[in-house]
Short mmCIF file of C-alpha atoms and ligand atoms in Angstrom, two decimals:
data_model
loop_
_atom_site.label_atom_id
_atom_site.label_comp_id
_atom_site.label_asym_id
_atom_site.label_seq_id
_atom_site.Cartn_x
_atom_site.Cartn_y
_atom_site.Cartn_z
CA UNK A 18 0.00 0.00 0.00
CA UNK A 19 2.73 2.81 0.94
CA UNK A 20 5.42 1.19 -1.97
CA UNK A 21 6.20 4.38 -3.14
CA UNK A 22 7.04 5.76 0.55
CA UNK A 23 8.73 3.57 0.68
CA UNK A 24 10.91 3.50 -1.71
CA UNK A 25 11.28 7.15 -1.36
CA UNK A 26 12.29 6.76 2.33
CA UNK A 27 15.00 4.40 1.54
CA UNK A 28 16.06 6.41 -1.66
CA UNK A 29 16.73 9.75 0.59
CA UNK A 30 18.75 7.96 3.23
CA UNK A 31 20.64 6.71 0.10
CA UNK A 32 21.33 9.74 -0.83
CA UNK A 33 22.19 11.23 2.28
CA UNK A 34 24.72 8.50 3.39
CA UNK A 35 28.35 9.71 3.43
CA UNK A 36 31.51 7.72 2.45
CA UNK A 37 32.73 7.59 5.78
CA UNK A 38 29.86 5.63 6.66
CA UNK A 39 27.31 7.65 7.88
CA UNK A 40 24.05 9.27 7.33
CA UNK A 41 23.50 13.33 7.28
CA UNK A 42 20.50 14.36 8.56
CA UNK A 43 20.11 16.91 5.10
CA UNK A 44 22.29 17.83 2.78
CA UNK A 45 23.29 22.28 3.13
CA UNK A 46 21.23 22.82 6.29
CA UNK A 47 23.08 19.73 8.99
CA UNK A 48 26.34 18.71 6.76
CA UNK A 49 27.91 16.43 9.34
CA UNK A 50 26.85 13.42 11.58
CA UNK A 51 24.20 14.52 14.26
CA UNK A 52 24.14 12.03 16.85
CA UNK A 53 20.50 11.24 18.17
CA UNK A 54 19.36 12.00 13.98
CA UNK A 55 22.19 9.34 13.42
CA UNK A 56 20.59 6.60 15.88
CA UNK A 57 17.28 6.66 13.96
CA UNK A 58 18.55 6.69 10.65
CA UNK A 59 20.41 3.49 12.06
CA UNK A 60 16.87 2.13 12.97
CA UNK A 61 15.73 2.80 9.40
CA UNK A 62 18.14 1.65 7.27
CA UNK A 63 18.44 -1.74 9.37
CA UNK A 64 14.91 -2.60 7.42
CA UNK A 65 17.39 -2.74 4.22
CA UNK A 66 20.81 -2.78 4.91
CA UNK A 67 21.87 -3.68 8.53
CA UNK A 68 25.34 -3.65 7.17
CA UNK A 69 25.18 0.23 7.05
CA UNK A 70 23.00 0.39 10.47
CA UNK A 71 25.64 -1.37 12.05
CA UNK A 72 28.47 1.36 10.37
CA UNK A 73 26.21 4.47 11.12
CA UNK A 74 26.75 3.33 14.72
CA UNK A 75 30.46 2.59 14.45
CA UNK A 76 31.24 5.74 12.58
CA UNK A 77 29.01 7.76 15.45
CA UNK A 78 31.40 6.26 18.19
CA UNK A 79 34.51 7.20 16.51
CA UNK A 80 33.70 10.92 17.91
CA UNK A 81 33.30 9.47 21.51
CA UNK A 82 35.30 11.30 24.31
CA UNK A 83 37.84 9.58 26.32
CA UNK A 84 35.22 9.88 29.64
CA UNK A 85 32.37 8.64 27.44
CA UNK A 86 30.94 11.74 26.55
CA UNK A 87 29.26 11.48 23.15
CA UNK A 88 29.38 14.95 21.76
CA UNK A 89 26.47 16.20 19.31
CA UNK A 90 27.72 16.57 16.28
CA UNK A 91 30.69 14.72 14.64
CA UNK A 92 32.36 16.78 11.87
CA UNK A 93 34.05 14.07 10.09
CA UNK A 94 34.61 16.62 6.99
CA UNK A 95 35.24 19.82 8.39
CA UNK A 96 35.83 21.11 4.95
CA UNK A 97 31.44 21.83 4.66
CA UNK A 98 31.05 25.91 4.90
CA UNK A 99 27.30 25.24 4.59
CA UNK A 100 26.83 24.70 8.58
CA UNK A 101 27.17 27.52 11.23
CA UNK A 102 28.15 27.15 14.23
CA UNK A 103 31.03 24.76 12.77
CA UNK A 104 33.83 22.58 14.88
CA UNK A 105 36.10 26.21 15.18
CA UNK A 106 33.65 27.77 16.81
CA UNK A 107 32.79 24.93 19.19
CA UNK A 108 36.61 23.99 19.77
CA UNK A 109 35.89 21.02 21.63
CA UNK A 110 39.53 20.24 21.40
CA UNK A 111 39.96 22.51 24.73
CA UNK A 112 38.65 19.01 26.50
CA UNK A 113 41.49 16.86 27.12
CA UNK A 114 39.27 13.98 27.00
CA UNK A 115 38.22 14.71 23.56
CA UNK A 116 39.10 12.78 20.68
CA UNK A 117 42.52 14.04 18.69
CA UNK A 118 41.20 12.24 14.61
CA UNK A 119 37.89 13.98 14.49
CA UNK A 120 36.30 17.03 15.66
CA UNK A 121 33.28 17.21 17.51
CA UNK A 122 31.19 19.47 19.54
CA UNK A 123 31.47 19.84 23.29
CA UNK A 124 27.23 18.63 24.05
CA UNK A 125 25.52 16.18 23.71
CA UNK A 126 22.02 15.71 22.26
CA UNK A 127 19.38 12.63 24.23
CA UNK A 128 21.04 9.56 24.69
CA UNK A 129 19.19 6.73 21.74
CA UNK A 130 21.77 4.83 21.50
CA UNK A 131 21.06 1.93 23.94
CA UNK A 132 17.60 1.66 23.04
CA UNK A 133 18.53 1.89 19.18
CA UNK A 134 21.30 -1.33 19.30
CA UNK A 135 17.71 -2.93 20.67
CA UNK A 136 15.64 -1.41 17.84
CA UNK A 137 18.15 -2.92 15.38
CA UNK A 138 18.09 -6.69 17.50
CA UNK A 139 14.59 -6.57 16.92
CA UNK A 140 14.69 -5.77 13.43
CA UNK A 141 16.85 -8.31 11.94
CA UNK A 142 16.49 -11.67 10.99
CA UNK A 143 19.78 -12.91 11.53
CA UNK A 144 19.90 -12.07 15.02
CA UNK A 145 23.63 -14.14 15.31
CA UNK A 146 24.79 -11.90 13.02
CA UNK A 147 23.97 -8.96 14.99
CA UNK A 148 26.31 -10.41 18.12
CA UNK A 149 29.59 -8.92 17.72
CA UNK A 150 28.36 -5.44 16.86
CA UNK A 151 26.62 -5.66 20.24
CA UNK A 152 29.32 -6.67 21.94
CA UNK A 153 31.64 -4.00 20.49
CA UNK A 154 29.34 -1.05 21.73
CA UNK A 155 27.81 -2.45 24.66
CA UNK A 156 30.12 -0.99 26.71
CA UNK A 157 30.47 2.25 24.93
CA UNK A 158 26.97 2.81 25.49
CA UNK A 159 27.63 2.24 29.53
CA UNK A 160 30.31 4.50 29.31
CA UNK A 161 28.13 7.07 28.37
CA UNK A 162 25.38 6.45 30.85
CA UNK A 163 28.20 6.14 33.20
CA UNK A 164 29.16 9.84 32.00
CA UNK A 165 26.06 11.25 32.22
CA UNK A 166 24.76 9.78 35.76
CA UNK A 167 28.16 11.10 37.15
CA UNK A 168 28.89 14.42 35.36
CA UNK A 169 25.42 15.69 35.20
CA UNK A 170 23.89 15.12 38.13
CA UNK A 171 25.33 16.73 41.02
CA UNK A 172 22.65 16.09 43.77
CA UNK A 173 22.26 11.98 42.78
CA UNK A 174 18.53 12.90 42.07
CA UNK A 175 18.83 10.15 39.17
CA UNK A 176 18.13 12.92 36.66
CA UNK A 177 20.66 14.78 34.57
CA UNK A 178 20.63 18.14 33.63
CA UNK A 179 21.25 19.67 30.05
CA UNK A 180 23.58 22.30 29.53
CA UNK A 181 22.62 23.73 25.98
CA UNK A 182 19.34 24.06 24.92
CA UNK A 183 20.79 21.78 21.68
CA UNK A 184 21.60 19.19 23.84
CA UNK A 185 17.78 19.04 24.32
CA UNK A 186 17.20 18.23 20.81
CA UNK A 187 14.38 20.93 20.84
CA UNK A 188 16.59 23.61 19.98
CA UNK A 189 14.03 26.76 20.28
CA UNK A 190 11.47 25.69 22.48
CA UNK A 191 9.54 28.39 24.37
CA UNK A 192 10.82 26.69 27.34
CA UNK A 193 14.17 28.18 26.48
CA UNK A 194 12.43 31.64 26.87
CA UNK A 195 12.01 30.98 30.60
CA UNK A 196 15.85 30.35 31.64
CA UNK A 197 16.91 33.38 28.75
CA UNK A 198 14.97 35.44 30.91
CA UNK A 199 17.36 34.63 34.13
CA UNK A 200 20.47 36.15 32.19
CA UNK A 201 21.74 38.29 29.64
CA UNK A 202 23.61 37.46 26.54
CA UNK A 203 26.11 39.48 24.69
CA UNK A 204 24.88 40.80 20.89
CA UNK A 205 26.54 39.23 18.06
CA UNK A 206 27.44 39.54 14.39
CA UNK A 207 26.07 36.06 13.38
CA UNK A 208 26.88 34.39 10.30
CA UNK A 209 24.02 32.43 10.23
CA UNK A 210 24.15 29.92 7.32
CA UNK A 211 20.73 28.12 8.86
CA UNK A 212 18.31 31.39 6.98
CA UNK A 213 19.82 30.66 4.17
CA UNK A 214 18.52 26.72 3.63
CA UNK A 215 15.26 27.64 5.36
CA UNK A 216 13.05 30.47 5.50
CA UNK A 217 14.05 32.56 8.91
CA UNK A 218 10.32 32.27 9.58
CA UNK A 219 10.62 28.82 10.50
CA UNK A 220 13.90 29.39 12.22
CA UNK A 221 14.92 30.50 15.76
CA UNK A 222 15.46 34.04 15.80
CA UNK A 223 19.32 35.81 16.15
CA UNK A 224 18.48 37.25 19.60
CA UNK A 225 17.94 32.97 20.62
CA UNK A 226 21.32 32.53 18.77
CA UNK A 227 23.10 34.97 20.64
CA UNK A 228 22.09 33.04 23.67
CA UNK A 229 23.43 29.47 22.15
CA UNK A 230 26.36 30.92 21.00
CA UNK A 231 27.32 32.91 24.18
CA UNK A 232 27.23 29.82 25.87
CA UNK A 233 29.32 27.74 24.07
CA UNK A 234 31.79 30.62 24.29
CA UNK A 235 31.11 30.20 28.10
CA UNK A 236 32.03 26.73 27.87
CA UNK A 237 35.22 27.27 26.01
CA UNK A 238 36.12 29.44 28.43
CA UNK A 239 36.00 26.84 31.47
CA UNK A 240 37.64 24.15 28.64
CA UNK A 241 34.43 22.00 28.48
CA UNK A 242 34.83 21.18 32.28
CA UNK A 243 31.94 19.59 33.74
CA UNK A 244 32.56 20.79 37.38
CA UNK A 245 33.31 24.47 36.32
CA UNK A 246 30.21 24.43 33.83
CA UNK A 247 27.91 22.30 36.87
CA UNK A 248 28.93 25.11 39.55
CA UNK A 249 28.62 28.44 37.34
CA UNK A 250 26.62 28.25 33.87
CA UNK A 251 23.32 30.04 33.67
CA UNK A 252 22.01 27.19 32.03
CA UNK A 253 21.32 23.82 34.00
CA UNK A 254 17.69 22.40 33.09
CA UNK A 255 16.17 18.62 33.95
CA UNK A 256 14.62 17.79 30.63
CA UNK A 257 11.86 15.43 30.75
CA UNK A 258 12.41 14.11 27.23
CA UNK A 259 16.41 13.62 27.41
CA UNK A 260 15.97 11.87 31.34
CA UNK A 261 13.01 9.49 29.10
CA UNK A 262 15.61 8.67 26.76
CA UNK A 263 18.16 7.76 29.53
CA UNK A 264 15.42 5.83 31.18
CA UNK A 265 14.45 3.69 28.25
CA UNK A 266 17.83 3.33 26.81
CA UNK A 267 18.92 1.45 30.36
CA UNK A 268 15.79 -0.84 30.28
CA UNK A 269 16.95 -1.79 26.61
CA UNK A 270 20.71 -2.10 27.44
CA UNK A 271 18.95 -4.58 30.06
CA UNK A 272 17.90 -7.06 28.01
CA UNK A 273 20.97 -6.68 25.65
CA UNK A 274 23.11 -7.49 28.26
CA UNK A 275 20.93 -10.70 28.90
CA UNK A 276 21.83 -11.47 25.14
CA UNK A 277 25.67 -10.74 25.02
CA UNK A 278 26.40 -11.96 28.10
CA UNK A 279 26.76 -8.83 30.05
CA UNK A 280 24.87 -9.88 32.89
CA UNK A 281 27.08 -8.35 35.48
CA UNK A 282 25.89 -4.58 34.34
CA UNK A 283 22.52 -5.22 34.63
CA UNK A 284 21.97 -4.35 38.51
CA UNK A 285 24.01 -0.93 37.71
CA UNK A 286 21.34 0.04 34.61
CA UNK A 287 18.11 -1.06 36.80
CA UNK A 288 19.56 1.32 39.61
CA UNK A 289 19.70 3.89 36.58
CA UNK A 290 16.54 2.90 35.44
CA UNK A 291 14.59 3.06 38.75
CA UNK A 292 16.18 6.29 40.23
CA UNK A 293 15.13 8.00 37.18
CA UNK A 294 11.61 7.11 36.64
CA UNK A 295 11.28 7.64 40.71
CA UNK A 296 12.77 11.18 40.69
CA UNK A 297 10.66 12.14 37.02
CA UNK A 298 7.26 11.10 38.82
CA UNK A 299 8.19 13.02 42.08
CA UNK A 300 10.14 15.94 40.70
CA UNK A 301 8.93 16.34 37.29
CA UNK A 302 5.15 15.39 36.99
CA UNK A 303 2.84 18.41 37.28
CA UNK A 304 -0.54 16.98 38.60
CA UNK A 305 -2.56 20.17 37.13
CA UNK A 306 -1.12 20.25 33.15
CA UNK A 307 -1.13 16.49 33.13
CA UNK A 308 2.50 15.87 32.39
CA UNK A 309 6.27 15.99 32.72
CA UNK A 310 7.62 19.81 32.84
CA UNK A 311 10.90 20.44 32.65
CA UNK A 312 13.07 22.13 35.72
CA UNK A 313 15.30 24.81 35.51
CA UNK A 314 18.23 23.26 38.54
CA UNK A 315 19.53 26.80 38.57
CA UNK A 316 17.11 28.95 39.50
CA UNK A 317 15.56 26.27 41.42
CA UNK A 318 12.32 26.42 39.85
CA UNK A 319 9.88 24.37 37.56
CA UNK A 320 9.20 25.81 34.06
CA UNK A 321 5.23 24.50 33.77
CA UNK A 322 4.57 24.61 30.25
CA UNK A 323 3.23 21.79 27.96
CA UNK A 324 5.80 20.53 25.08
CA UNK A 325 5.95 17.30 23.40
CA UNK A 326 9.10 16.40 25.49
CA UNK A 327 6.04 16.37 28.42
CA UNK A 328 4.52 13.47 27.04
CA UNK A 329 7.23 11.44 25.90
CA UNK A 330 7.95 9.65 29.44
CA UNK A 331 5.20 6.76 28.48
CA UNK A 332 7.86 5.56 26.19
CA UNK A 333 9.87 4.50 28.99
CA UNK A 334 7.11 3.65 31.01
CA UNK A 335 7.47 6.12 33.86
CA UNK A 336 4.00 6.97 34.63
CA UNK A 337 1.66 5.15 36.52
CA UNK A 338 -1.22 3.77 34.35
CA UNK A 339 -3.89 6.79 35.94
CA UNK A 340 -0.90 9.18 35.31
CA UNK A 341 -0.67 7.35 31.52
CA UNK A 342 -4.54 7.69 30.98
CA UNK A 343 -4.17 11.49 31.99
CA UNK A 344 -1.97 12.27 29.70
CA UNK A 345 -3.78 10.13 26.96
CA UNK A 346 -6.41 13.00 27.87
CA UNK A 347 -4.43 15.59 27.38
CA UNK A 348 -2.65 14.50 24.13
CA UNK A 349 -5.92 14.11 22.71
CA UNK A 350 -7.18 17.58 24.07
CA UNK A 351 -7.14 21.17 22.28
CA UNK A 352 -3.41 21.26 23.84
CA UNK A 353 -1.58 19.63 21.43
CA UNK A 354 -4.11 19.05 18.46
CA UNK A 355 -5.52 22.61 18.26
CA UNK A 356 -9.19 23.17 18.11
CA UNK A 357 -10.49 21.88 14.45
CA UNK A 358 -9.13 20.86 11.38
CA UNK A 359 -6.26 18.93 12.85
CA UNK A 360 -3.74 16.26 12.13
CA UNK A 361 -4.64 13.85 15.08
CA UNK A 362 -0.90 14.12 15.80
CA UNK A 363 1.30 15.95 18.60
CA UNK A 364 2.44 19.24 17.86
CA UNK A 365 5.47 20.48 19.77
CA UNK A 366 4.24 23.24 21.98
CA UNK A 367 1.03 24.00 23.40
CA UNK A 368 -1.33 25.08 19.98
CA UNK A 369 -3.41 27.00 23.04
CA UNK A 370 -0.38 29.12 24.33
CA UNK A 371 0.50 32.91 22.97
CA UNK A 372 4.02 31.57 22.29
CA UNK A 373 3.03 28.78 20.05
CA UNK A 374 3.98 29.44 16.56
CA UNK A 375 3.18 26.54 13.72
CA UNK A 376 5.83 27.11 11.43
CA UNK A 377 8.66 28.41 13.75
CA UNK A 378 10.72 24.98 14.51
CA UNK A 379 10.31 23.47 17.83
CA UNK A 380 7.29 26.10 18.86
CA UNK A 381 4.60 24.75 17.29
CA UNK A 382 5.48 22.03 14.45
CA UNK A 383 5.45 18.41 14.51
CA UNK A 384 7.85 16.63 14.14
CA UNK A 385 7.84 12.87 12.95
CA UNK A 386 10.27 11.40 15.51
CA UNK A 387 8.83 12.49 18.42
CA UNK A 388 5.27 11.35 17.80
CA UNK A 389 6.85 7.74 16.91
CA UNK A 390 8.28 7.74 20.82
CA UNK A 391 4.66 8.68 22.19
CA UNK A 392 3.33 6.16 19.63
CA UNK A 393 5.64 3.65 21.01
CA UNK A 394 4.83 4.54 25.02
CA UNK A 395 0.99 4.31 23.89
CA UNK A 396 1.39 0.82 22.73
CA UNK A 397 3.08 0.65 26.28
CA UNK A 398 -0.10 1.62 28.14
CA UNK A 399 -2.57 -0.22 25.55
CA UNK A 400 -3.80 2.87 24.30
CA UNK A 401 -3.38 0.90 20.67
CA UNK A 402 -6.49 3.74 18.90
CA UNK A 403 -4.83 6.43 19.68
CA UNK A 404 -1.07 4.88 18.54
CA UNK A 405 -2.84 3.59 15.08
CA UNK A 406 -4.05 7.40 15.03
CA UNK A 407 -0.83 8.68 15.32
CA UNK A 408 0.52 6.33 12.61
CA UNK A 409 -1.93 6.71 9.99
CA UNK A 410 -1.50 10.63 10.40
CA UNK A 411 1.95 10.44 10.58
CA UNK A 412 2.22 8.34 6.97
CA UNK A 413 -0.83 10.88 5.23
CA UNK A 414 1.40 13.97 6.19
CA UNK A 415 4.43 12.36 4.63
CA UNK A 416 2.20 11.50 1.43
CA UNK A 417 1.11 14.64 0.88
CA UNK A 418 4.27 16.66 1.83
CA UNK A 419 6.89 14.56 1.11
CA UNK A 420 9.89 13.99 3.43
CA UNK A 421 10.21 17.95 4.86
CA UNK A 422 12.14 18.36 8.71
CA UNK A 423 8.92 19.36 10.52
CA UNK A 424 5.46 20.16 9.74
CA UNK A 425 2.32 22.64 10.51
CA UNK A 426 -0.20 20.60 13.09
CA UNK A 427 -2.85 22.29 11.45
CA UNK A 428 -4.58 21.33 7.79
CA UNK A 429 -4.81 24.69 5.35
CA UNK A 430 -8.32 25.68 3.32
CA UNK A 431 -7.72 22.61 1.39
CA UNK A 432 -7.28 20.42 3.85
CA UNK A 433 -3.87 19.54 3.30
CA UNK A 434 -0.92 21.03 5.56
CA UNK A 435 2.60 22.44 4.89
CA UNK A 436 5.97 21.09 5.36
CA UNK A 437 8.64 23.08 6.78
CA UNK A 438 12.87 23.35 7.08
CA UNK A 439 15.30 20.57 4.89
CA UNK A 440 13.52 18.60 2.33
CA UNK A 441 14.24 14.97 1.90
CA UNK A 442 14.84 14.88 5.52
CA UNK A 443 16.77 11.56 7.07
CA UNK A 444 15.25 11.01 10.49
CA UNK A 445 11.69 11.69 8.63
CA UNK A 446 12.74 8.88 6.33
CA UNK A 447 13.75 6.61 8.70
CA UNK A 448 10.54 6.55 10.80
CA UNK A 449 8.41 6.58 7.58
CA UNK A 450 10.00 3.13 6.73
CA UNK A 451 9.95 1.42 10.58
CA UNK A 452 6.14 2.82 10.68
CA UNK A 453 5.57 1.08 6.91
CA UNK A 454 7.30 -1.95 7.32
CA UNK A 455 6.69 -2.96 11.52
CA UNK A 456 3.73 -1.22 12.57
CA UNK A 457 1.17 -2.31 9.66
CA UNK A 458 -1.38 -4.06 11.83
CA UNK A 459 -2.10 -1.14 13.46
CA UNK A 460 -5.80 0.68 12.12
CA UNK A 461 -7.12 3.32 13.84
CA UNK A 462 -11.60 2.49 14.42
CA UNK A 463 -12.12 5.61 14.04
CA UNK A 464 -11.97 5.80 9.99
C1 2M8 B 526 18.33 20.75 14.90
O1 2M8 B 526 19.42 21.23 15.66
C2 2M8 B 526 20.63 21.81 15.12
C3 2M8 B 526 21.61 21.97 16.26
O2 2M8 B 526 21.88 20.73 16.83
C4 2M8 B 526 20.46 23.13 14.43
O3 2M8 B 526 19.34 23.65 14.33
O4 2M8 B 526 21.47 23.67 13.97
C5 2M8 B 526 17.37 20.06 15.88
O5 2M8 B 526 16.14 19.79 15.28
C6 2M8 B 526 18.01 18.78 16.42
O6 2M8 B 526 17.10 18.07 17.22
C7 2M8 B 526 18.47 17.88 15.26
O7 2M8 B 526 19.20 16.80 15.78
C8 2M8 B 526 19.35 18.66 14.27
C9 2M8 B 526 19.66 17.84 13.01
O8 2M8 B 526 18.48 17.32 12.43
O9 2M8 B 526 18.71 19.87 13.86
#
């Protein structure tokens, strides 16, 4: 039925797979290896060529750090001009942990990885075959949890903070407004090479940039260090989406480890596992919106909006089944579908707050990837109508926009709705194949 999706899906991560053996997320607008981008595109192409899923995630370790650290972007040709900031301006090379053949960024972006290696087990046949790939990054992936459940959480709450808002994946979320508001950031001449892909309408503005870049000069400044960037950056925020990721990537690394052999790390990730889902349900759930907010660590406060990172945690399983049936409430509600004429999908930022914008990136748009990971949690909870919803929408938009970066939640006059940013978009691609090809039964009654 979707053939031609299909074969358009695989044909644009064809075309966006590098050489070095990897996949770029678009060509012009994101030149290099992103790293959560790079562990779905992993997930897509193992449904034709496990042989390059298994490289996308060997090439994406070649830019881990020393302490396990596994930076954001990995500029394996550092000759592309297309990209701004590029590795110069990050100069992660101040690190001495970082790595001396490749240049890479100094953040991170939410940690897939673990759960992805078990995306890819399930996907293949010839599960043997998968074995030694496992083994080989098994331990990588540990060493990043390790990094991340040491470095970035200074209080052992069992949730780590983000330091950039691009390490949050949702680079100009209105829930970025809230900590810009606790500081100020110099003004910059910015040579923005993003406005000149995309229309600047559906970009984050250059005051926003002045804060992302003024705090990666921050961070240069201290050399990358985690204890001088814990004790004095501005910016320290408990995302609810990035400590999901964590979560579920642990439970997955789980029963990995049962697989490989590795049964020795599995009382370490179920201590991960539980102190994380315990301290998102007591710290981060906000009874009246009905779901997880994010927390600013410090200014000591809660920012209580609505996102889509809010509603992700049912992909990990973190909230109790009345918390679960709550939010299945509220992601059906006016909050995130808009009041008529909607895609029965999740937009990215409340459609009934002032700041929501449909077109403008991460404050308004959907976005294909993050609806698959509530998808997934719904299946979790058995809230199958509402998945099937999700995935029927999710394939119509695709059909009749093709394979854009993000998209309006709302249908135009003729009932059909725009798509926004890089065209023949990787991560898009990807989940357009897993939902084709592994998540057919699902029909929605309601048709
Ligand atoms: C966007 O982020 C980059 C910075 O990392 C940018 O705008 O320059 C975000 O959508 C992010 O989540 C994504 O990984 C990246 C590449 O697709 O683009």
């Amino acid at each position: 039925m979707f053939d031609r999706l299909l074969s358009q899906a695989e044909r644009n991560l064809r075309q966006n797979w590098q050489e070095v053996g990897c996949t770029i997320p678009t060509s012009g607008l994101y030149p290099f290896q992103w790293m959560w981008d790079s562990g779905f595109c992993a997930m897509g192409l193992a449904h034709f060529d496990i042989e390059k899923a298994m490289q996308e995630i060997d090439t994406l370790f070649k830019g881990q750090w020393a302490n396990g650290f596994l930076p954001h972007i990995i500029f394996h040709d550092d000759t592309q001009t297309s990209y701004y900031p590029g590795a110069d301006v990050h100069n992660a090379m101040l690190h001495p942990a970082s790595p001396k053949h490749v240049k890479t960024t100094g953040m991170t972006q939410p940690p897939v990885v673990g759960f992805i290696l078990w995306q890819l087990y399930e996907i293949v046949e010839d599960k043997a075959q998968l074995l030694p790939f496992l083994k080989r990054n098994f331990p990588k992936v540990m060493a990043l949890h390790r990094y991340l459940y040491t470095h970035r959480d200074p209080k052992g709450e069992g949730l780590v903070y983000i330091q950039h808002n691009w390490e949050s994946g949702a680079d100009n979320s209105p829930i970025w407004d809230a900590v810009w508001h606790t500081f100020e950031a110099p003004n910059y001449t910015l040579p923005r090479r993003d406005i000149q892909h995309v229309n600047a309408a559906q970009r984050p503005t250059h005051r926003e940039y002045e804060y992302y870049i003024y705090l990666i000069e921050l961070f240069k400044e201290w050399r990358y260090d985690d204890a001088e960037i814990a004790a004095k950056s501005p910016f320290l925020v408990q995302d609810p989406m990035f400590n999901t990721i964590l979560a579920y990537s642990n439970l997955c690394m789980i029963e990995l480890a049962k697989i490989i052999g590795e049964e020795e790390a599995i009382p370490q990730l179920q201590a991960w596992y539980d102190a994380t889902k315990q301290a998102m349900n007591s710290k981060l759930f906000d009874e009246e919106l009905g779901g997880y907010v994010h927390y600013d660590l410090r200014n000591e406060c809660p920012i209580r909006m609505l996102t889509s990172s809010s509603m992700v945690a049912l992909f990990a399983g973190i909230p109790s089944a009345e918390r679960a049936q709550r939010m299945v409430e509220v992601l059906q509600s006016p909050v995130f579908r808009g009041k008529h004429n909607e895609y029965r999908l999740v937009a990215s930022f409340n459609t009934q707050d002032s700041r929501f914008d449909a077109a403008r990136y991460w404050r308004g748009p959907v976005w294909l990837v993050v609806n698959w990971m509530i998808m997934q949690g719904l299946l979790r909870y058995n809230a199958d109508e509402l998945a099937a919803q999700i995935r029927e929408d999710s394939l119509q938009l695709i059909t009749e926009n093709s394979f854009a970066e993000y998209f309006d939640p709302f249908k135009g006059e003729r009932g059909h709705t725009k798509g926004y940013g890089g065209k023949n978009f990787s991560w898009t691609s990807a989940i357009v194949i897993d939902l084709i090809k592994r998540h057919a039964q699902l029909v929605s009654k309601s048709d």
